[in-house]
PDB file of C-alpha atoms and ligand atoms in Angstrom:
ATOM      1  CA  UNK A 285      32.644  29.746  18.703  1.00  0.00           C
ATOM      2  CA  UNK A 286      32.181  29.254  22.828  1.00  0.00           C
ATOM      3  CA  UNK A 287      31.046  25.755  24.455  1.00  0.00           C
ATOM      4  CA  UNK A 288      27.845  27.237  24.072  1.00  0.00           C
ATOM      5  CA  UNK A 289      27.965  26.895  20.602  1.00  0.00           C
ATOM      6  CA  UNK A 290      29.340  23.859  20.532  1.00  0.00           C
ATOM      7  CA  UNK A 291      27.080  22.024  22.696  1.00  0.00           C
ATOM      8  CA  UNK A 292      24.059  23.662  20.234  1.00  0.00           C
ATOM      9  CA  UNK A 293      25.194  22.141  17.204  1.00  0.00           C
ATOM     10  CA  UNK A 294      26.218  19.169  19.018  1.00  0.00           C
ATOM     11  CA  UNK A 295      21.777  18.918  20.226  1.00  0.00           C
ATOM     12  CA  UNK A 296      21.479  20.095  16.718  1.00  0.00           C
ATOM     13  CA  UNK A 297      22.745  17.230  15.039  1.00  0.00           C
ATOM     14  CA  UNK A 298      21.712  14.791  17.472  1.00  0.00           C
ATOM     15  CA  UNK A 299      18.489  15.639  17.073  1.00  0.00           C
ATOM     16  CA  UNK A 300      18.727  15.515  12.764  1.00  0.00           C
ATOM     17  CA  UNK A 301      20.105  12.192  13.428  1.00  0.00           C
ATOM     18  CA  UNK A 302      17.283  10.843  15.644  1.00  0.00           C
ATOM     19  CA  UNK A 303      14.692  12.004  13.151  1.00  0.00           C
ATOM     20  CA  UNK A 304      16.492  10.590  10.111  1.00  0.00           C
ATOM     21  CA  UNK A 305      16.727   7.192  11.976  1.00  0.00           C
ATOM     22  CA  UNK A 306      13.104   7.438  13.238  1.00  0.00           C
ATOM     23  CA  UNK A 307      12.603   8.160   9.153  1.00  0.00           C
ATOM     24  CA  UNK A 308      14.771   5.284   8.161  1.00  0.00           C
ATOM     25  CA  UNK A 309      12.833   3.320  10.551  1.00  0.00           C
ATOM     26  CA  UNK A 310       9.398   4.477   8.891  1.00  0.00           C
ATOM     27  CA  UNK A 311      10.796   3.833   5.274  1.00  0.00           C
ATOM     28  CA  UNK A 312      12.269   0.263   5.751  1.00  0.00           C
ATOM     29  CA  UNK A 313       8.906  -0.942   7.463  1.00  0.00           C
ATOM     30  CA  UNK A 314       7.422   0.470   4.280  1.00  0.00           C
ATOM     31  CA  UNK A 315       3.711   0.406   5.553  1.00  0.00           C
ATOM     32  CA  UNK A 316       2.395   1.835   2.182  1.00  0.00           C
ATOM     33  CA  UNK A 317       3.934  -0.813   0.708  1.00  0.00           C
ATOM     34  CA  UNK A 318       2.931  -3.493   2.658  1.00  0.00           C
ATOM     35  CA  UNK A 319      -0.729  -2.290   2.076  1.00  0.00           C
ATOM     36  CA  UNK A 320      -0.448  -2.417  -1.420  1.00  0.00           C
ATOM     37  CA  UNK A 321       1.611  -5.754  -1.732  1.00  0.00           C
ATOM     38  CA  UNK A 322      -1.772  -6.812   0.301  1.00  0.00           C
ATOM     39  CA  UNK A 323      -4.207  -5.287  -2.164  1.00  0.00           C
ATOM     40  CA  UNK A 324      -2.199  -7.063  -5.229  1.00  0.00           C
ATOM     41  CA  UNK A 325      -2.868 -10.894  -3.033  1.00  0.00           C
ATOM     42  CA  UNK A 326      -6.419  -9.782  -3.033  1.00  0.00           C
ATOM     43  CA  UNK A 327      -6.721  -8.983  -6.864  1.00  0.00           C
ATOM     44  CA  UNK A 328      -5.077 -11.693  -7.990  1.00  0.00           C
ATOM     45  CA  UNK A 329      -7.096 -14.023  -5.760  1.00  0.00           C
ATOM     46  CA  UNK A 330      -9.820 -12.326  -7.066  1.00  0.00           C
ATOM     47  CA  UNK A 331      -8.564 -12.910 -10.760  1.00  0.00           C
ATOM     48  CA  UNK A 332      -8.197 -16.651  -9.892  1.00  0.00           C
ATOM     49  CA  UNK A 333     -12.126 -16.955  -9.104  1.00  0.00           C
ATOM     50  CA  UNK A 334     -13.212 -14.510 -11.645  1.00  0.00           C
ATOM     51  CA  UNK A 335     -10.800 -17.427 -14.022  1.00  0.00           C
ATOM     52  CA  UNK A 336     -12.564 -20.122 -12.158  1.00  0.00           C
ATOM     53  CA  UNK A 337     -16.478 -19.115 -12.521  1.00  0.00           C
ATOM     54  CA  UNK A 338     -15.671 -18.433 -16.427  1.00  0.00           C
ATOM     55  CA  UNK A 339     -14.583 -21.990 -16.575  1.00  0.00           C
ATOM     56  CA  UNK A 340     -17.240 -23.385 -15.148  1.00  0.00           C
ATOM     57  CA  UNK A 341     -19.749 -21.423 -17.399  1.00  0.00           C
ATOM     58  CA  UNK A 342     -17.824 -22.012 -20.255  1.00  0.00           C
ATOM     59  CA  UNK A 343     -18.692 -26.362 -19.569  1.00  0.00           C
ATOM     60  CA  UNK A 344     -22.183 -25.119 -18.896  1.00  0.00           C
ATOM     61  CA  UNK A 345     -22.287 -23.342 -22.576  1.00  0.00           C
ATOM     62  CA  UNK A 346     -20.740 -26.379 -24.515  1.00  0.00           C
ATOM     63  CA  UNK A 347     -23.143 -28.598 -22.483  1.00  0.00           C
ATOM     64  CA  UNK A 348     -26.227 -26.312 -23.801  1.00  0.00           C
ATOM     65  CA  UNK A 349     -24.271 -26.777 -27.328  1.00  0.00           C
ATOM     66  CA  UNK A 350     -24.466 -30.209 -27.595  1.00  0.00           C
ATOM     67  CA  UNK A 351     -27.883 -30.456 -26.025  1.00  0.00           C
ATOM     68  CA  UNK A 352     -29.013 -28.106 -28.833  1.00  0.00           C
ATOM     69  CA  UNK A 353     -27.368 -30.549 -31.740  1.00  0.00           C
ATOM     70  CA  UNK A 354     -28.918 -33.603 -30.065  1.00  0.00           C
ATOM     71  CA  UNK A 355     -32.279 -31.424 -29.870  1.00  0.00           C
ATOM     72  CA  UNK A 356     -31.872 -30.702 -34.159  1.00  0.00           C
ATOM     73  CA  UNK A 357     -31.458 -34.403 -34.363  1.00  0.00           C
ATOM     74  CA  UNK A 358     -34.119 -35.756 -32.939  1.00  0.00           C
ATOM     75  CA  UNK A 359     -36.498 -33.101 -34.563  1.00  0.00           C
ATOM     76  CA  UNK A 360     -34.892 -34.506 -38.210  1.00  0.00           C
ATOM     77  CA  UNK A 361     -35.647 -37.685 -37.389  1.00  0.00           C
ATOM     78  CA  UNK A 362     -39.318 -37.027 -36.749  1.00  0.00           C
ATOM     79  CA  UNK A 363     -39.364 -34.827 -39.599  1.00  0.00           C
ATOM     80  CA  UNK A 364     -38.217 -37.460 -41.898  1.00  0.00           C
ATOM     81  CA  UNK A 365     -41.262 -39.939 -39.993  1.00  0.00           C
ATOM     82  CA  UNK A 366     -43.548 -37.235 -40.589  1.00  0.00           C
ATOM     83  CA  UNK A 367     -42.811 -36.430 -44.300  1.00  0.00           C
ATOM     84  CA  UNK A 368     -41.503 -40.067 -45.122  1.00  0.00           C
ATOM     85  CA  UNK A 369     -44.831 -40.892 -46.443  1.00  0.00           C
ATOM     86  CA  UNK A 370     -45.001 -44.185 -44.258  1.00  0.00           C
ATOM     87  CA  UNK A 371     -47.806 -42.850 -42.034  1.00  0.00           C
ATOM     88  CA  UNK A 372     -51.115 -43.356 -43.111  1.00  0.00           C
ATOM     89  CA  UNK A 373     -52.536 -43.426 -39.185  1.00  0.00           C
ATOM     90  CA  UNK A 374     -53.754 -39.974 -38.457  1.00  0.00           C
ATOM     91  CA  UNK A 375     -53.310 -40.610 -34.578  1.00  0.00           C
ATOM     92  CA  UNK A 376     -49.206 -41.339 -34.946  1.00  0.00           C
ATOM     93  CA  UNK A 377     -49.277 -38.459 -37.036  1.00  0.00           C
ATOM     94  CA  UNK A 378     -50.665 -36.347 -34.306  1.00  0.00           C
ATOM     95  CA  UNK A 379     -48.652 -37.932 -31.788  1.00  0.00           C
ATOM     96  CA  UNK A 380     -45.582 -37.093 -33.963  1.00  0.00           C
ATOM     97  CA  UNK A 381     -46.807 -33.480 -34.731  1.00  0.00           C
ATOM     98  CA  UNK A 382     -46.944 -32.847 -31.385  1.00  0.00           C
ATOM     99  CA  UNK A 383     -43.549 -34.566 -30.252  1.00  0.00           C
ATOM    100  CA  UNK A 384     -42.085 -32.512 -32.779  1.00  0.00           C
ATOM    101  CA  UNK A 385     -43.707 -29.351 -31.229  1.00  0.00           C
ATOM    102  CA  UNK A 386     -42.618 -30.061 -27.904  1.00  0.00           C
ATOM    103  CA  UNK A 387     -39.153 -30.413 -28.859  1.00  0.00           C
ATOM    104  CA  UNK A 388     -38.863 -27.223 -30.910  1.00  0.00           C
ATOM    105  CA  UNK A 389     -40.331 -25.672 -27.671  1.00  0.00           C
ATOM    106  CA  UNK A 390     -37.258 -27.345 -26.093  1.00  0.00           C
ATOM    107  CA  UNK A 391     -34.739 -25.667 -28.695  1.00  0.00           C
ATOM    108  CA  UNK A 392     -35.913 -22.406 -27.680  1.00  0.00           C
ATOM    109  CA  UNK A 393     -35.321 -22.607 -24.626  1.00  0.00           C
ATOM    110  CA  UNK A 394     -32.035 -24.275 -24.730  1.00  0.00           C
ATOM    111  CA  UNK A 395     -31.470 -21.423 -27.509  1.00  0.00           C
ATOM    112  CA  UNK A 396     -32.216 -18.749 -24.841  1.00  0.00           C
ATOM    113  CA  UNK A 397     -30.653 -20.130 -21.945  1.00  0.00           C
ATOM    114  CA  UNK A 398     -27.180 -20.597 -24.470  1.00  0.00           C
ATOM    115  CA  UNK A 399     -28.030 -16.590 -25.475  1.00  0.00           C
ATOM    116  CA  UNK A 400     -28.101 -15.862 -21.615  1.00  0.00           C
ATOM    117  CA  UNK A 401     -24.681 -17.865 -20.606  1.00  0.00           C
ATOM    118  CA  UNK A 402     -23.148 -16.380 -23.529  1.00  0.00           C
ATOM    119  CA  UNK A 403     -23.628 -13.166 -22.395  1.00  0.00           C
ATOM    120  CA  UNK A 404     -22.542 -13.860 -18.651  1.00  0.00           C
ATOM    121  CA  UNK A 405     -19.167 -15.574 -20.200  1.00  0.00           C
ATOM    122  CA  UNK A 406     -18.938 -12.098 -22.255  1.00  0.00           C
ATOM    123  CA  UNK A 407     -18.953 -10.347 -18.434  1.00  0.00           C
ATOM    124  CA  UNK A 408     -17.219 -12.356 -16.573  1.00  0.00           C
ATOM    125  CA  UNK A 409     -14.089 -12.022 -19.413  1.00  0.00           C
ATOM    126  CA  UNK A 410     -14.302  -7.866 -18.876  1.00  0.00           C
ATOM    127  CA  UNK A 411     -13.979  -8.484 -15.637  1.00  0.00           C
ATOM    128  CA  UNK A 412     -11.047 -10.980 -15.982  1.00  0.00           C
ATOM    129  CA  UNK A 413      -9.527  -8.425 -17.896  1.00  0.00           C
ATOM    130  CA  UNK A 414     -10.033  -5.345 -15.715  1.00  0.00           C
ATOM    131  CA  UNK A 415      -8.728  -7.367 -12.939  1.00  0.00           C
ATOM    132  CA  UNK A 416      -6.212  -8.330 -14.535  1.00  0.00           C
ATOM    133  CA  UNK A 417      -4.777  -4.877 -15.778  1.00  0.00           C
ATOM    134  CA  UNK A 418      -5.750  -3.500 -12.510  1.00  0.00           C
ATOM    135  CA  UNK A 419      -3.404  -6.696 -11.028  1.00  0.00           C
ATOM    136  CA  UNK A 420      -0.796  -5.266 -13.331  1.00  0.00           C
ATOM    137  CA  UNK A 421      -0.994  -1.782 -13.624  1.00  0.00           C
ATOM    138  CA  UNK A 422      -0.644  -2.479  -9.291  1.00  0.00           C
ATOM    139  CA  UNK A 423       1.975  -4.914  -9.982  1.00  0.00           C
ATOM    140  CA  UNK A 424       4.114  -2.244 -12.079  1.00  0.00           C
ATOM    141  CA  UNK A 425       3.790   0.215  -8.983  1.00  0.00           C
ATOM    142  CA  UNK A 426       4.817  -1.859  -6.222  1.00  0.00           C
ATOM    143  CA  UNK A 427       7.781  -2.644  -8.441  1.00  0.00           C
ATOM    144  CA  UNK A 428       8.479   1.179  -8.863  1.00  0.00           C
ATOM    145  CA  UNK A 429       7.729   1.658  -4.915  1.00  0.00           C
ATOM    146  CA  UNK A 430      10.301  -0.651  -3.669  1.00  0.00           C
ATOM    147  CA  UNK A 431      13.013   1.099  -6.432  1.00  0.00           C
ATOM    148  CA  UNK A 432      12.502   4.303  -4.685  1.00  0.00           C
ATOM    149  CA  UNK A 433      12.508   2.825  -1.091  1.00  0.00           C
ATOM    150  CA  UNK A 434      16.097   1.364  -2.050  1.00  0.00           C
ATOM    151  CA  UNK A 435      17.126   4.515  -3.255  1.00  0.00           C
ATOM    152  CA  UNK A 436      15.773   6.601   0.165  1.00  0.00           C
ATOM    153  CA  UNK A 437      17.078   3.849   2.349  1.00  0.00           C
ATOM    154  CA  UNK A 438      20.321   4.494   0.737  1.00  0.00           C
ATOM    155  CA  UNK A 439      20.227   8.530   0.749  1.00  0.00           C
ATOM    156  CA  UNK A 440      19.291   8.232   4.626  1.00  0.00           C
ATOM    157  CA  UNK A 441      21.997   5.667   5.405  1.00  0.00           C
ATOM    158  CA  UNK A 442      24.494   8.066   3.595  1.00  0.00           C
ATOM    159  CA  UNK A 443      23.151  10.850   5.684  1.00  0.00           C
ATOM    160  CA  UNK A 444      23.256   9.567   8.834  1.00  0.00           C
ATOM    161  CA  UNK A 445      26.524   8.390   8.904  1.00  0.00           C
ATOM    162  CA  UNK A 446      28.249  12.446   7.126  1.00  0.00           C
ATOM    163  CA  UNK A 447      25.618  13.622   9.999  1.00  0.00           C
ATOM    164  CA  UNK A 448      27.497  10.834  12.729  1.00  0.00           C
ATOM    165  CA  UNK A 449      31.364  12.139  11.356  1.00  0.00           C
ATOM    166  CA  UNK A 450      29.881  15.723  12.047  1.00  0.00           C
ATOM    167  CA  UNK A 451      28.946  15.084  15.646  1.00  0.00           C
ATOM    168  CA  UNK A 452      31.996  13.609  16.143  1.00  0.00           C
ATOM    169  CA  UNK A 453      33.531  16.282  15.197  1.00  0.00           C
ATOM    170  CA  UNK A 454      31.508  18.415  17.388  1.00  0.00           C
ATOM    171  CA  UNK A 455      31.854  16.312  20.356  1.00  0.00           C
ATOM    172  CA  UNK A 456      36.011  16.901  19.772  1.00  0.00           C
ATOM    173  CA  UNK A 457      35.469  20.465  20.842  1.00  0.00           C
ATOM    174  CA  UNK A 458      33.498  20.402  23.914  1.00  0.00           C
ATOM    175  CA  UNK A 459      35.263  19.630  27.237  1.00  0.00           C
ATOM    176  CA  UNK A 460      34.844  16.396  28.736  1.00  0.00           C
ATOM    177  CA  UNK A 461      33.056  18.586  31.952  1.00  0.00           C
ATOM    178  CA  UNK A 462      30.499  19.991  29.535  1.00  0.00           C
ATOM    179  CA  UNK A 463      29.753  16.857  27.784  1.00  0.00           C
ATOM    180  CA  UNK A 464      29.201  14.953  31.285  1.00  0.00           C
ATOM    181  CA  UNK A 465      26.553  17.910  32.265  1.00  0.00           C
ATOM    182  CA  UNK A 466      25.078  18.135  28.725  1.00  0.00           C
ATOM    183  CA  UNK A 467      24.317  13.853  28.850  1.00  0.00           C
ATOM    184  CA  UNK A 468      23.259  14.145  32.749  1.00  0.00           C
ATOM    185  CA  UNK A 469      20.375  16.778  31.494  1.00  0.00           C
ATOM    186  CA  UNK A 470      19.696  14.435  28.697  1.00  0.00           C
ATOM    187  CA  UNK A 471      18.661  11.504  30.918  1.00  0.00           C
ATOM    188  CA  UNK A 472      16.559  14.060  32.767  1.00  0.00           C
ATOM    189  CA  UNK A 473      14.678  16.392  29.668  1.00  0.00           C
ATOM    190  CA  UNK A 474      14.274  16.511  25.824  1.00  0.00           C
ATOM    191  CA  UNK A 475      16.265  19.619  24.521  1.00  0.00           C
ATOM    192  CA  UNK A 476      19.384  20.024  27.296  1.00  0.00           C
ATOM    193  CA  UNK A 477      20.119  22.924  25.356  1.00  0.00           C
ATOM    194  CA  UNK A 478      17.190  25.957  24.767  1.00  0.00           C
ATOM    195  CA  UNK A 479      17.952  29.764  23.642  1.00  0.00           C
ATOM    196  CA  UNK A 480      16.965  33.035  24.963  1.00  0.00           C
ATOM    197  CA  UNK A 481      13.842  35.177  23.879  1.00  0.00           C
ATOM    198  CA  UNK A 482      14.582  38.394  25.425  1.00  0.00           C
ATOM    199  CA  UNK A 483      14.939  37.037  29.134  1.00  0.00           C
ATOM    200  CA  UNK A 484      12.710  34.147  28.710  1.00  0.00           C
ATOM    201  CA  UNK A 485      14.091  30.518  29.209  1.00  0.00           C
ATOM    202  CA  UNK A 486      12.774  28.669  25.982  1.00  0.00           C
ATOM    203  CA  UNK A 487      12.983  25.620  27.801  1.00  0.00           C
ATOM    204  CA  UNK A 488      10.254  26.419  30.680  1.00  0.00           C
ATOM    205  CA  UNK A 489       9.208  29.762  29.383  1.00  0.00           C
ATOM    206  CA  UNK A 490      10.388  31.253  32.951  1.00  0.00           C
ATOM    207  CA  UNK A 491      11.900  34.590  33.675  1.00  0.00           C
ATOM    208  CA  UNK A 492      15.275  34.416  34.291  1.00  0.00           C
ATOM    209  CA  UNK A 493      16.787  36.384  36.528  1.00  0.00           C
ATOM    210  CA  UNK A 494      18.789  39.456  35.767  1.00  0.00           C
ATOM    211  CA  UNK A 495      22.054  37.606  37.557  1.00  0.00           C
ATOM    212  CA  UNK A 496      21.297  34.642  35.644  1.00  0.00           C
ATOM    213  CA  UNK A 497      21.703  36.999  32.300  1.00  0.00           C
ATOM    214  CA  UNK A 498      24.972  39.021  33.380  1.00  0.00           C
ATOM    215  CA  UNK A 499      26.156  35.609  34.443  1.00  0.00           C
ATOM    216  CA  UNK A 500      25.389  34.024  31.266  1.00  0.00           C
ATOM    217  CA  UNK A 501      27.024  36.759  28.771  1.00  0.00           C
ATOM    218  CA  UNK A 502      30.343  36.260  31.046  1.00  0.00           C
ATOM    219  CA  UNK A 503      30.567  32.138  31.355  1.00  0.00           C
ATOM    220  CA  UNK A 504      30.113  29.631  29.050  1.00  0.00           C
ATOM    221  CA  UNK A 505      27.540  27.550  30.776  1.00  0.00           C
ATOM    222  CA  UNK A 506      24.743  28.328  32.964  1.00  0.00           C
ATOM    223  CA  UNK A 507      21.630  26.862  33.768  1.00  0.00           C
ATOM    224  CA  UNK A 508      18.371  28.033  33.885  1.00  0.00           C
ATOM    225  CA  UNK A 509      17.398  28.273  37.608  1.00  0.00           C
ATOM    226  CA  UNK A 510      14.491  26.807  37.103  1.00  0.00           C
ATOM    227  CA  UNK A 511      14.471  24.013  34.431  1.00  0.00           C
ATOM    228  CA  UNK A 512      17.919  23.254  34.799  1.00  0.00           C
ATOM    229  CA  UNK A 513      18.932  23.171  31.084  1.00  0.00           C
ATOM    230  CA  UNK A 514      22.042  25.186  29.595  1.00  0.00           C
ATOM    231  CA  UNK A 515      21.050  28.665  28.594  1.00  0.00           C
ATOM    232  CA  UNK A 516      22.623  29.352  24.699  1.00  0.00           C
ATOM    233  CA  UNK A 517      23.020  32.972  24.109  1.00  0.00           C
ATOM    234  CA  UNK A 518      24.442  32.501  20.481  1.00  0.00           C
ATOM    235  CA  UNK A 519      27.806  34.113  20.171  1.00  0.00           C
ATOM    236  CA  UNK A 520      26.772  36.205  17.202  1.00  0.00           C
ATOM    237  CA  UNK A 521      24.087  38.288  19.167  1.00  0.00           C
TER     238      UNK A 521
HETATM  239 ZN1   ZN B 860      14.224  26.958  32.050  1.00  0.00          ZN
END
């Protein structure tokens, strides 16, 4: 292997290593994450005023409840005036006929409205309990999401640095001139080093010159005329 070669794998692996830390960067900000850790505030918020309103209906249905015993009460009582045998006065007897109508007409209607809230308190418990599992089932995930984040955090971490020993390694072999003009293209362009397709610069899809090319298969570095970047002819071609 030339310089050439050397100062390829060396952009090579520089380049891995800047996408694995952009990835690392991606994976420990966890967006998904975040989104869902969001979602599970908003159900269980959600379950906490679906838990509230069934409370509340559950007062209103033991308030119909006793209202409906006091209702039965009073009715027995006028029963027991009506069919007592103490009235003889056809006009309290009337008068307690109809006071006894008007408060079965009452029952009914606390009947029905304690029908109604029953059936609202059945609703609002599915939907306590499909929150709920929903809370759960979301719960379970974000546990299993953050597991797996550890474990990629750690697998890129681990990367990076056998990828960091590499370049180092890399960086052994090229001369301390090539290095310098490598880096000073660096601060200049993205890709200091590009390849050959036929006599094409890959870097500013020029022609090169046919000097540039006998140059090029004789040194170890030259630069495209026009872009400025090292030309890599691999070695193996
Ligand atoms: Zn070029």
């Amino acid at each position: 292997m030339n310089q050439n070669d050397y100062l390829w794998k060396f952009q090579e692996i520089e380049k891995s290593v800047d996408k694995e830390e952009k990835m690392l960067r991606k994976v420990t900000k966890g967006k998904e994450i975040s989104q869902k850790i969001g979602e599970h505030k908003g159900l269980k918020s959600e379950f906490e005023t679906k838990k509230g309103e069934l409370k509340e209906k559950e007062n209103v249905l033991r308030k119909l409840e006793h209202e409906h015993s006091e209702i039965e009460y009073e009715i027995e009582k006028i029963k027991d005036q009506l069919y007592g045998g103490k009235i003889n006065d056809l006009k309290q007897l009337e008068s307690l006929m109809k006071k006894e109508e008007h408060k079965k007409e009452e029952l009914n209607e606390i009947d029905s409205k304690t029908l109604e809230m029953m059936e609202e308190i059945d609703a609002v418990k599915e939907e306590v309990k499909r929150i709920g599992l929903k809370g759960r089932a979301l719960g379970s995930t974000i546990k299993d999401m953050l597991e797996e984040r550890k474990i990629t955090i750690e697998k890129i971490e681990k990367d990076i640095i056998e990828k960091k020993t590499k370049k180092e390694e890399i960086l052994k072999k090229i001369t301390k001139k090539n290095i310098e003009i490598y880096m000073d293209i660096k601060s200049r362009k993205n890709n200091p080093v590009v390849v050959l397709k036929g006599d094409v610069c890959m870097g500013c899809h020029m022609d090169l010159p046919v000097m540039t090319l006998t140059k090029l298969k004789k040194q170890d570095i030259v630069v495209c005329n026009n872009c400025g970047r090292i030309l890599y002819l691999s070695s193996d071609e």
